[in-house]
XYZ file of C-alpha atoms in Angstrom:
700
model
C 22.694 -28.540 -11.815
C 18.876 -28.423 -11.752
C 18.948 -26.858 -8.323
C 21.343 -24.139 -9.365
C 19.151 -23.266 -12.420
C 16.004 -23.073 -10.179
C 17.787 -21.053 -7.475
C 18.994 -18.491 -10.062
C 15.442 -18.063 -11.448
C 14.038 -17.721 -7.906
C 16.618 -14.899 -7.223
C 15.716 -13.318 -10.581
C 12.084 -13.461 -9.586
C 12.693 -11.644 -6.279
C 14.670 -9.035 -8.123
C 11.774 -8.551 -10.603
C 9.292 -8.208 -7.752
C 11.265 -5.385 -6.204
C 11.618 -3.647 -9.504
C 7.888 -3.944 -10.225
C 7.157 -2.405 -6.784
C 9.609 0.403 -7.659
C 7.952 1.052 -10.972
C 4.529 1.173 -9.305
C 5.790 3.796 -6.897
C 7.063 5.846 -9.766
C 3.852 5.563 -11.695
C 1.788 6.727 -8.719
C 3.411 10.125 -8.719
C 4.408 10.287 -12.259
C 1.257 12.079 -13.679
C 1.476 14.894 -11.140
C 5.238 15.491 -11.094
C 6.782 15.028 -14.502
C 7.863 18.246 -16.161
C 5.894 17.563 -19.371
C 2.907 15.280 -19.235
C 3.036 12.436 -21.518
C 0.806 13.390 -24.493
C -0.593 11.043 -27.106
C 1.104 11.088 -30.497
C -1.254 13.515 -32.226
C -1.312 16.031 -29.290
C 2.474 15.883 -29.059
C 2.868 16.537 -32.721
C 0.517 19.474 -32.707
C 2.193 20.934 -29.534
C 5.585 20.776 -31.149
C 4.237 22.355 -34.320
C 2.833 25.278 -32.543
C 5.275 25.517 -29.720
C 6.357 29.123 -30.810
C 2.731 30.306 -30.479
C 1.956 28.506 -27.131
C 2.889 30.537 -24.200
C 1.496 28.214 -21.519
C -0.373 24.889 -21.320
C -1.647 23.633 -17.980
C -1.621 20.042 -19.381
C 2.099 20.121 -20.385
C 3.248 22.036 -17.318
C 1.031 20.522 -14.640
C 3.997 19.569 -12.512
C 5.297 23.236 -12.290
C 1.663 24.395 -11.445
C 1.440 21.848 -8.563
C 5.050 21.868 -7.231
C 6.784 24.941 -8.506
C 9.699 25.293 -10.790
C 12.534 24.181 -8.433
C 10.825 21.116 -6.864
C 9.498 20.003 -10.239
C 12.990 20.188 -11.830
C 14.646 18.312 -8.911
C 11.992 15.523 -8.840
C 11.926 15.229 -12.630
C 15.637 14.610 -12.686
C 15.344 11.889 -9.909
C 12.466 10.256 -11.737
C 14.310 10.118 -15.064
C 17.312 8.551 -13.257
C 15.057 5.899 -11.669
C 13.330 5.157 -14.907
C 16.664 4.739 -16.706
C 17.930 2.392 -13.967
C 14.668 0.511 -14.132
C 14.913 0.062 -17.962
C 18.436 -1.372 -17.626
C 17.447 -3.735 -14.728
C 14.424 -5.008 -16.624
C 16.600 -5.915 -19.568
C 18.851 -7.994 -17.259
C 16.116 -9.955 -15.499
C 15.376 -13.291 -17.093
C 11.742 -14.532 -17.530
C 10.271 -16.421 -14.468
C 10.129 -20.132 -15.149
C 6.824 -21.946 -14.558
C 8.890 -24.688 -12.913
C 9.366 -22.325 -9.903
C 5.793 -22.921 -8.997
C 6.724 -26.489 -7.821
C 9.893 -25.344 -5.898
C 9.481 -25.797 -2.171
C 11.719 -23.475 -0.349
C 11.012 -25.274 2.967
C 13.055 -28.202 1.769
C 16.455 -26.466 1.924
C 18.642 -25.321 4.699
C 20.055 -21.857 5.494
C 22.750 -22.149 2.870
C 20.222 -23.259 0.217
C 21.214 -26.846 0.181
C 18.381 -29.331 -0.441
C 17.656 -31.447 2.608
C 14.804 -33.412 1.229
C 14.884 -36.536 -1.004
C 12.841 -34.702 -3.687
C 12.963 -36.560 -6.922
C 14.681 -34.284 -9.504
C 13.051 -36.368 -12.255
C 9.557 -35.724 -11.081
C 7.378 -34.672 -14.118
C 4.204 -33.896 -12.370
C 4.545 -30.298 -13.201
C 4.468 -31.081 -16.878
C 1.094 -32.961 -16.399
C -0.317 -30.079 -14.430
C 0.792 -27.626 -17.075
C -0.830 -29.658 -19.922
C -3.969 -29.875 -17.871
C -4.075 -26.059 -17.270
C -3.542 -25.279 -20.916
C -6.389 -27.615 -21.834
C -8.663 -26.006 -19.297
C -7.812 -22.559 -20.609
C -8.698 -23.593 -24.100
C -12.036 -24.941 -22.826
C -12.690 -21.649 -20.986
C -11.968 -19.640 -24.135
C -14.255 -21.844 -26.225
C -17.120 -21.520 -23.692
C -16.774 -17.674 -23.845
C -16.893 -17.658 -27.578
C -20.065 -19.717 -27.481
C -21.731 -17.338 -24.967
C -20.730 -14.391 -27.038
C -22.162 -16.206 -30.247
C -25.431 -16.871 -28.474
C -25.628 -13.235 -27.286
C -25.092 -12.013 -30.898
C -27.777 -14.355 -32.274
C -30.687 -12.784 -30.271
C -33.197 -11.761 -32.919
C -34.183 -8.138 -33.470
C -37.791 -8.952 -32.668
C -36.867 -10.173 -29.183
C -35.773 -7.792 -26.434
C -32.221 -8.647 -25.181
C -31.987 -9.887 -21.684
C -29.013 -9.382 -19.375
C -27.176 -12.580 -18.529
C -25.612 -11.327 -15.268
C -26.531 -13.132 -12.096
C -29.486 -11.563 -10.216
C -29.198 -8.307 -12.100
C -31.219 -6.577 -9.404
C -34.394 -7.951 -11.038
C -34.034 -4.818 -13.125
C -32.921 -2.615 -10.105
C -35.353 -3.638 -7.379
C -33.720 -6.041 -5.010
C -30.242 -4.749 -4.256
C -29.283 -3.444 -0.929
C -28.745 0.268 -1.023
C -28.288 0.791 2.712
C -24.871 2.245 2.193
C -25.610 4.230 -0.921
C -25.384 7.920 -1.347
C -28.484 9.624 0.309
C -28.640 12.136 -2.476
C -28.368 9.630 -5.435
C -31.200 8.157 -7.350
C -30.806 4.522 -6.101
C -27.314 3.298 -5.854
C -23.991 5.018 -5.424
C -22.397 7.213 -8.130
C -18.549 6.887 -8.697
C -17.190 9.960 -10.444
C -13.779 8.108 -10.872
C -15.167 5.680 -13.446
C -14.995 6.920 -16.984
C -18.089 7.015 -19.241
C -18.631 3.948 -21.390
C -18.965 3.793 -25.087
C -22.170 1.733 -24.963
C -25.390 3.635 -25.449
C -28.538 2.897 -23.567
C -30.856 1.042 -25.924
C -33.814 2.947 -24.472
C -32.736 6.459 -25.073
C -29.224 6.390 -26.720
C -27.354 8.116 -23.864
C -23.889 6.702 -23.088
C -24.054 4.601 -19.941
C -22.213 5.953 -17.063
C -22.021 5.770 -13.175
C -20.374 9.095 -12.391
C -23.407 11.327 -11.949
C -26.934 10.427 -11.196
C -28.172 13.668 -12.603
C -26.822 13.199 -16.125
C -28.279 11.050 -18.900
C -27.339 7.439 -19.168
C -26.813 6.934 -15.379
C -26.376 3.479 -13.882
C -25.539 2.821 -10.206
C -21.915 2.000 -9.798
C -23.081 -1.354 -8.220
C -24.378 -2.374 -11.543
C -21.930 -0.551 -13.865
C -18.576 -1.349 -12.649
C -17.108 -4.672 -13.846
C -19.679 -5.154 -16.546
C -18.482 -5.918 -20.056
C -19.744 -3.987 -23.039
C -21.714 -7.089 -23.984
C -23.625 -7.031 -20.732
C -24.135 -3.278 -20.879
C -25.652 -3.484 -24.308
C -28.544 -5.441 -22.765
C -29.687 -2.991 -20.108
C -31.523 0.266 -19.777
C -30.253 3.353 -18.044
C -31.922 4.211 -14.701
C -34.396 6.728 -16.155
C -35.505 4.531 -18.949
C -36.041 1.662 -16.444
C -38.410 3.653 -14.337
C -40.205 4.960 -17.319
C -40.759 1.465 -18.723
C -41.569 -0.446 -15.631
C -43.345 2.157 -13.351
C -44.435 4.881 -15.778
C -42.319 7.198 -13.692
C -39.903 9.849 -14.894
C -36.836 10.761 -13.137
C -36.469 14.609 -13.657
C -35.578 15.613 -17.148
C -35.116 18.702 -19.205
C -37.896 20.153 -21.400
C -37.976 22.588 -24.232
C -38.328 26.304 -23.595
C -41.943 26.429 -25.022
C -42.927 23.478 -22.861
C -41.363 25.015 -19.745
C -43.173 28.330 -20.098
C -46.543 26.421 -20.749
C -46.112 24.182 -17.660
C -44.963 27.058 -15.268
C -47.731 29.290 -16.465
C -50.302 26.786 -15.132
C -49.585 27.755 -11.614
C -50.163 31.472 -12.332
C -53.697 31.345 -10.957
C -52.784 28.999 -8.059
C -52.108 30.192 -4.568
C -48.656 28.633 -4.096
C -45.181 29.536 -3.108
C -42.281 29.348 -5.673
C -38.919 28.264 -4.522
C -36.639 29.844 -7.246
C -33.443 28.004 -7.328
C -30.256 29.536 -8.778
C -26.846 27.955 -9.448
C -24.284 30.253 -7.714
C -21.674 28.988 -10.186
C -23.736 29.953 -13.165
C -25.845 33.011 -12.558
C -27.403 34.809 -14.489
C -27.331 31.803 -16.883
C -29.285 29.739 -14.420
C -32.031 32.388 -14.008
C -34.637 31.871 -16.675
C -35.286 35.175 -18.598
C -38.701 36.586 -17.901
C -39.319 34.392 -14.839
C -41.007 37.283 -13.077
C -43.623 37.495 -15.817
C -44.090 33.656 -15.769
C -44.614 33.419 -12.001
C -46.879 36.542 -11.890
C -46.663 39.850 -10.122
C -48.069 38.608 -6.778
C -46.306 35.319 -6.358
C -44.580 34.881 -3.067
C -40.968 33.690 -3.869
C -38.182 32.137 -1.855
C -34.853 32.669 -3.664
C -32.413 29.902 -3.008
C -28.802 30.038 -4.139
C -27.504 26.558 -4.397
C -23.863 25.182 -4.543
C -22.476 27.678 -2.027
C -20.076 24.892 -0.823
C -18.250 25.049 -4.200
C -17.321 28.683 -4.020
C -13.788 29.560 -2.840
C -13.603 31.376 0.458
C -11.641 34.547 -0.376
C -12.495 36.388 2.871
C -14.112 35.751 6.291
C -17.439 37.472 5.136
C -17.589 35.856 1.741
C -21.180 34.471 2.321
C -22.641 37.949 2.868
C -20.980 39.274 -0.224
C -22.318 36.395 -2.329
C -25.812 37.139 -0.999
C -25.513 40.717 -2.025
C -24.473 39.730 -5.539
C -27.412 37.381 -5.716
C -29.752 40.166 -4.572
C -28.467 42.410 -7.399
C -29.067 39.641 -9.898
C -32.757 39.161 -8.748
C -33.299 42.876 -8.892
C -32.084 43.158 -12.419
C -34.388 40.175 -13.478
C -37.497 42.192 -12.841
C -38.703 40.302 -9.762
C -40.169 42.793 -7.342
C -38.538 42.898 -3.971
C -41.797 42.814 -2.241
C -42.375 39.320 -3.722
C -39.185 37.805 -2.266
C -40.185 36.710 1.105
C -36.884 35.096 1.894
C -33.324 34.569 0.383
C -31.035 31.722 1.355
C -27.762 30.260 0.290
C -27.558 26.521 0.669
C -25.821 23.392 -0.567
C -28.406 20.796 -1.393
C -25.673 18.225 -1.706
C -23.967 18.711 1.708
C -27.080 19.851 3.621
C -25.639 23.286 4.458
C -28.497 25.701 5.121
C -31.247 23.258 4.468
C -32.479 23.090 7.980
C -32.652 26.907 8.165
C -34.517 26.991 4.927
C -37.128 24.550 6.355
C -37.552 26.682 9.469
C -38.180 29.681 7.304
C -40.769 27.661 5.325
C -42.507 26.702 8.405
C -42.487 30.255 9.927
C -43.249 32.286 6.899
C -45.234 30.236 4.434
C -46.565 27.832 7.028
C -49.359 25.676 5.481
C -50.935 28.245 3.200
C -50.604 26.351 -0.187
C -48.496 24.237 -2.364
C -44.838 24.750 -2.968
C -43.078 24.521 -6.376
C -39.390 24.156 -6.901
C -38.637 25.982 -10.132
C -35.530 26.792 -11.992
C -33.259 25.879 -14.885
C -31.531 22.533 -15.298
C -28.526 21.642 -13.116
C -29.449 24.097 -10.314
C -30.015 21.321 -7.885
C -33.819 21.144 -7.735
C -33.984 17.322 -7.527
C -31.193 17.191 -4.917
C -33.103 19.610 -2.647
C -36.380 17.847 -3.300
C -34.795 14.592 -2.052
C -33.373 16.371 0.924
C -36.716 17.911 1.808
C -38.327 14.454 1.340
C -36.176 13.115 4.179
C -36.769 16.035 6.489
C -39.319 17.626 8.742
C -41.016 19.229 5.698
C -42.474 16.023 4.590
C -45.178 14.025 6.259
C -43.765 11.081 8.127
C -45.907 8.427 6.741
C -45.221 9.641 3.205
C -41.499 9.850 3.878
C -41.521 6.154 4.678
C -43.173 5.066 1.492
C -42.345 7.709 -1.154
C -39.185 6.868 -2.994
C -36.999 9.305 -4.806
C -39.116 9.056 -7.915
C -42.872 9.036 -7.920
C -45.615 9.801 -10.181
C -48.113 12.701 -10.603
C -49.790 14.012 -13.745
C -48.343 17.271 -15.088
C -50.624 19.218 -17.444
C -49.521 19.737 -21.009
C -46.840 17.037 -21.270
C -46.380 13.365 -20.646
C -43.512 14.110 -18.126
C -44.356 13.125 -14.606
C -43.872 15.552 -11.802
C -42.190 14.492 -8.473
C -44.075 15.524 -5.341
C -44.563 14.784 -1.613
C -47.092 15.921 0.975
C -45.996 18.730 3.297
C -46.175 18.333 7.069
C -48.537 20.699 8.809
C -46.419 22.887 11.047
C -48.587 23.200 14.136
C -47.344 24.716 17.345
C -46.500 21.428 19.070
C -44.559 20.131 16.134
C -42.662 23.383 15.760
C -41.769 23.260 19.442
C -40.503 19.688 19.207
C -38.429 20.531 16.122
C -36.961 23.535 17.857
C -36.020 21.523 20.970
C -34.325 19.002 18.703
C -32.354 21.730 16.890
C -31.294 23.276 20.162
C -30.181 19.910 21.579
C -27.986 19.362 18.642
C -26.591 22.994 18.463
C -23.820 22.360 20.979
C -22.731 19.132 19.141
C -22.731 20.979 15.891
C -20.663 23.876 17.278
C -18.019 21.384 18.621
C -18.046 19.686 15.245
C -17.624 22.984 13.436
C -14.664 23.958 15.787
C -13.036 20.605 15.080
C -13.429 21.092 11.336
C -12.040 24.633 11.540
C -8.885 23.252 13.454
C -8.501 20.643 10.805
C -8.950 23.188 7.989
C -6.089 25.218 9.531
C -3.919 22.197 8.571
C -4.761 22.761 4.981
C -7.498 20.134 4.385
C -9.986 21.365 1.776
C -12.616 18.786 2.726
C -12.890 20.207 6.222
C -13.345 23.788 4.972
C -16.315 22.770 2.855
C -19.647 23.987 4.161
C -21.779 21.078 5.401
C -24.967 20.776 7.330
C -27.084 17.882 8.854
C -30.664 17.221 7.937
C -32.630 15.323 10.618
C -36.222 14.244 11.108
C -37.855 15.124 14.498
C -40.966 12.909 14.176
C -39.456 9.843 12.560
C -40.047 6.737 14.636
C -38.097 3.550 14.087
C -40.042 0.841 12.346
C -39.781 -2.932 12.456
C -37.705 -3.987 9.525
C -40.424 -6.355 8.418
C -42.728 -3.514 7.949
C -40.147 -1.250 6.284
C -41.251 -0.123 2.815
C -37.586 0.170 1.843
C -36.723 -3.394 2.825
C -35.121 -4.839 -0.360
C -34.948 -8.399 0.915
C -37.320 -11.223 0.076
C -41.017 -10.577 0.303
C -43.315 -7.927 -1.120
C -41.979 -5.261 -3.474
C -41.519 -1.820 -2.199
C -44.515 0.665 -2.431
C -43.712 3.269 -4.970
C -46.585 5.580 -4.652
C -49.311 6.588 -2.080
C -53.050 6.745 -2.148
C -53.705 10.473 -2.576
C -57.416 10.003 -2.032
C -56.988 8.557 1.503
C -57.889 10.589 4.502
C -54.241 11.187 5.423
C -53.517 12.992 2.074
C -56.818 14.205 0.685
C -56.384 17.737 2.157
C -52.647 17.907 2.036
C -50.531 20.636 0.656
C -47.751 19.305 -1.753
C -44.235 20.181 -2.683
C -43.563 19.666 -6.405
C -40.185 19.342 -8.199
C -40.780 20.743 -11.621
C -38.683 19.728 -14.774
C -35.587 21.808 -15.611
C -35.059 23.738 -18.753
C -31.916 24.793 -20.314
C -31.254 28.600 -20.441
C -30.812 29.934 -23.961
C -27.461 31.336 -22.968
C -26.177 28.206 -21.364
C -23.824 25.853 -23.202
C -25.009 22.753 -21.333
C -27.183 21.710 -24.242
C -24.220 21.719 -26.559
C -22.198 19.181 -24.442
C -22.356 15.457 -24.287
C -22.444 13.483 -20.993
C -18.654 12.968 -21.037
C -18.151 16.657 -21.652
C -20.609 17.560 -18.896
C -18.689 15.441 -16.378
C -15.458 17.474 -17.262
C -17.139 20.828 -17.171
C -19.332 20.743 -14.036
C -17.192 20.958 -10.917
C -17.915 18.659 -7.954
C -15.566 20.109 -5.271
C -14.646 23.617 -4.121
C -13.247 25.580 -7.119
C -9.550 26.132 -6.947
C -8.838 29.550 -8.390
C -6.023 29.621 -11.018
C -4.234 32.881 -11.614
C -2.204 33.731 -14.653
C -0.214 36.760 -15.926
C -1.432 38.249 -19.297
C -0.027 40.909 -21.625
C -1.501 42.616 -24.607
C -1.686 40.326 -27.563
C -2.308 37.118 -25.528
C -5.298 34.863 -25.601
C -6.455 32.491 -22.884
C -8.435 29.397 -23.812
C -10.593 27.675 -21.097
C -10.549 24.177 -22.660
C -12.401 24.479 -25.969
C -15.447 26.244 -24.574
C -14.175 29.761 -23.812
C -11.571 32.320 -24.892
C -10.323 35.662 -23.543
C -8.313 38.089 -25.707
C -6.371 40.729 -23.985
C -6.225 43.389 -26.680
C -4.854 46.738 -25.130
C -4.209 48.158 -21.850
C -1.624 47.943 -19.155
C 1.668 46.289 -19.605
C 0.349 43.194 -17.735
C -2.697 42.187 -15.812
C -3.663 39.092 -13.760
C -6.567 36.837 -14.630
C -8.047 34.339 -12.269
C -9.949 31.393 -13.665
C -12.907 29.985 -11.707
C -13.955 26.662 -13.425
C -13.661 22.907 -13.020
C -10.050 21.747 -12.583
C -10.713 19.208 -15.328
C -10.788 22.039 -17.874
C -7.273 22.922 -18.977
C -5.831 26.389 -19.640
C -3.973 27.240 -22.815
C -2.429 30.645 -23.437
C -1.268 31.497 -26.929
C -0.414 34.549 -29.056
C -3.631 36.143 -30.255
C -2.469 36.345 -33.872
C -2.250 32.481 -34.086
C -5.183 31.725 -31.696
C -7.587 30.718 -34.443
C -5.219 28.338 -35.984
C -4.108 26.786 -32.725
C -7.782 26.358 -31.706
C -8.875 24.734 -35.023
C -6.004 22.226 -35.048
C -5.931 21.314 -31.323
C -9.705 20.906 -30.979
C -10.537 17.379 -29.849
C -7.083 16.721 -28.206
C -6.333 16.597 -24.543
C -4.743 20.007 -24.711
C -8.257 21.536 -24.960
C -10.199 18.461 -23.563
C -13.707 19.757 -24.318
C -15.205 18.994 -26.767
C -14.055 15.333 -26.871
C -14.832 12.801 -29.531
C -14.265 11.654 -33.088
C -14.454 13.676 -36.204
C -18.237 13.336 -36.317
C -18.564 14.946 -32.909
C -16.229 17.659 -33.819
C -18.175 18.382 -36.939
C -21.260 19.213 -34.824
C -19.397 21.531 -32.581
C -20.276 25.175 -33.385
C -16.873 26.526 -32.492
C -16.231 29.904 -30.752
C -17.920 33.169 -31.629
C -16.794 36.622 -30.327
C -18.525 39.308 -28.404
C -18.144 43.098 -28.864
C -15.002 44.604 -27.320
C -15.191 45.269 -23.577
C -13.407 48.063 -21.780
C -12.857 47.818 -18.051
C -11.196 50.164 -15.535
C -9.075 48.676 -12.928
C -9.480 48.858 -9.086
C -6.133 47.711 -7.939
C -3.770 44.748 -7.813
C -5.557 43.037 -4.890
C -9.150 42.927 -6.042
C -11.025 41.874 -9.253
C -12.484 44.738 -11.257
C -15.244 42.445 -12.457
C -16.079 38.968 -13.540
C -16.653 37.925 -17.091
C -18.837 34.901 -17.394
C -18.034 32.289 -19.986
C -21.568 30.818 -20.001
C -21.847 27.646 -17.901
C -18.192 26.750 -18.155
C -17.142 29.219 -15.479
C -15.957 32.767 -15.191
C -12.683 34.742 -14.998
C -11.804 37.560 -12.594
C -9.890 40.507 -14.092
C -7.197 42.103 -11.799
C -6.199 45.351 -13.568
C -4.071 48.130 -12.072
C -6.021 50.898 -10.392
C -7.360 53.518 -12.811
C -5.971 51.879 -15.836
C -8.176 50.654 -18.759
C -7.991 47.371 -20.529
C -9.757 46.053 -23.636
C -10.846 42.506 -24.093
C -12.790 40.337 -26.556
C -14.639 37.287 -25.175
C -15.447 34.103 -27.107
C -17.943 31.314 -26.271
C -19.777 28.694 -28.407
C -22.302 30.699 -30.409
C -21.350 33.679 -28.168
C -23.673 32.323 -25.460
C -23.645 33.464 -21.921
C -21.181 36.289 -22.041
C -21.962 38.514 -19.100
C -20.088 41.042 -17.031
C -20.698 40.929 -13.361
C -19.958 43.853 -11.114
C -18.936 43.549 -8.327
C -17.005 40.296 -8.719
C -18.461 37.361 -6.934
C -15.087 36.386 -5.578
C -13.314 39.786 -5.473
C -10.263 38.668 -3.524
C -9.840 35.164 -5.111
C -6.662 36.343 -6.769
C -5.078 36.664 -3.339
C -5.430 32.856 -2.866
C -2.583 32.359 -5.479
C 0.965 31.166 -4.623
C 4.176 32.519 -5.915
C 4.895 33.042 -9.585
C 6.384 29.946 -11.184
C 9.741 30.854 -12.867
C 9.636 30.554 -16.733
C 5.823 30.456 -17.039
C 2.796 32.707 -16.966
C 1.206 30.827 -14.055
C 1.074 31.189 -10.290
C 1.205 28.257 -8.039
C -2.115 27.042 -6.804
C -2.846 27.226 -3.143
C -5.813 26.411 -0.945
C -9.136 27.689 -2.203
C -10.015 29.290 1.220
C -8.664 31.602 3.811
C -7.488 29.561 6.858
C -9.665 30.143 9.954
C -8.041 32.093 12.682
C -8.187 31.373 16.438
């Protein structure tokens, strides 16, 4: 009788395992394919209340956007049937008995008959179970005692982390496989922001982005309990406290003008960096007056790898748009010695930029990286630090954060000595680049072949940054050796003969443009707003009397004009789209703010009380140029922009909304004029077009 009972439980256990596997398979595809995404109770209630006013929601109808109407409907029906069957089967399955832990399947024949002389009255399992329960109680008691000791730490004593070998406060972990562009350690964008503030600066701790406040390397962040996180500094506070070193931070407008003005009388080159996803909001107003009339300038447009490729010659068109922006800023064309489009993150165009610096600026004076926050100055600085632009000896000992006094503020300035580009070195560098050119050409051809298969990662612009004069060193003498022994050297002796007469490359602090909304966002909101991959254009149909919300940070009202137009949104895919009737837009926005239907801003009532809301611009009137090209771009500050596709020679009126009406600009011509052609077919029953690849497939 006992055998039959155990046998039934074992069979039930096997059935349950199969059902769990089935449910896991369903859950892996559920978020992308369900017809209506599962909303929390409050969002669902608000959506149902305003359903008559809501014309489209990318959150609710995400499956139609990804799959199309027909596939989404078929797959939804199949999933619902599977879920109903899974629910019924789960009810029928009995709980798995602990006694099965002691059942030995090897002691029965093919028919399931017991062939051993196992004692059915064996009660050892009861003894083991009692011991296991007792040990669990002891473990729970020990954990409670540890937590009590942690909470009893006095306010006068600085709390200490109780993790094992917690990097000795960062300095001894192995970062050999970490991201070369990160500030020590590897970021992991998939890990959400914690609710624990850094007790040094108050920023919420996170490991998603090293350029944002509160950053901890993922090696130290993941798996740590809130109790542990409460005892540690963020990375920036750590360096400030232990080494009097500042990882680049933002400064106020007044401080920025004062600091940059100190180089006005210096004979130095300014590398003016601009975020291609956010100009003119990433171009400081009056920068021409700050740098001076005779200042040689290199204009560098960063993040070109994130722009969709709407045509084979899109790079040249983007450069022309950047040239127009620079001309309108008041910078004399005679001061601009070179203009480049790069990706400091992937390395695209950086080697070419170094070549131009060697050939044009040579070794005439210092070099300053200037620009607003989030344009990528620090990323480019770190790339140049590990390239032929930095002296070899300095590259081996300078880490990614070093110290140097900066006049007028306590903020420290990052810098490294520039390598003198004499004829012999330039020749060796040229030979290295030529020797690698064939390999790079073959690699680019392979990536083009893979991109034709529809793989976005292979269509992304990338480059390789090497060092011509770097010589391998013995590991024992490696300054970056994080093993046992002497700590790494964090600074160099500027008074030594090697560096006394050097020219230096400086990374200046960033400043937030007055038209940018970045200063209004929290760390969690910045992670949602700033794109990290090539932007996927999202195209929608709009008719007069409709309003489009880009999360809670932007709004476009179509007031009057053609019977319908197309609008293409260029923004982070994490920012949802909500289209409503204009008459009810204010009500919908005020009630849905803070829910996942608008995503940003995110937080509790206290956070929403600090949110300034949206303010409107004047009415804009645009004339269309056809159904295949955007008439213009309308910038929604740093959140992104929309391309307006209006029928030829027809006029359309719009009202634009952003927080405090910041950063509303019209850009002609459009930066991505043919981005609307990257759309798929119209999805039946919605205002949306299917999303396709964000690039034109290579030919050949």
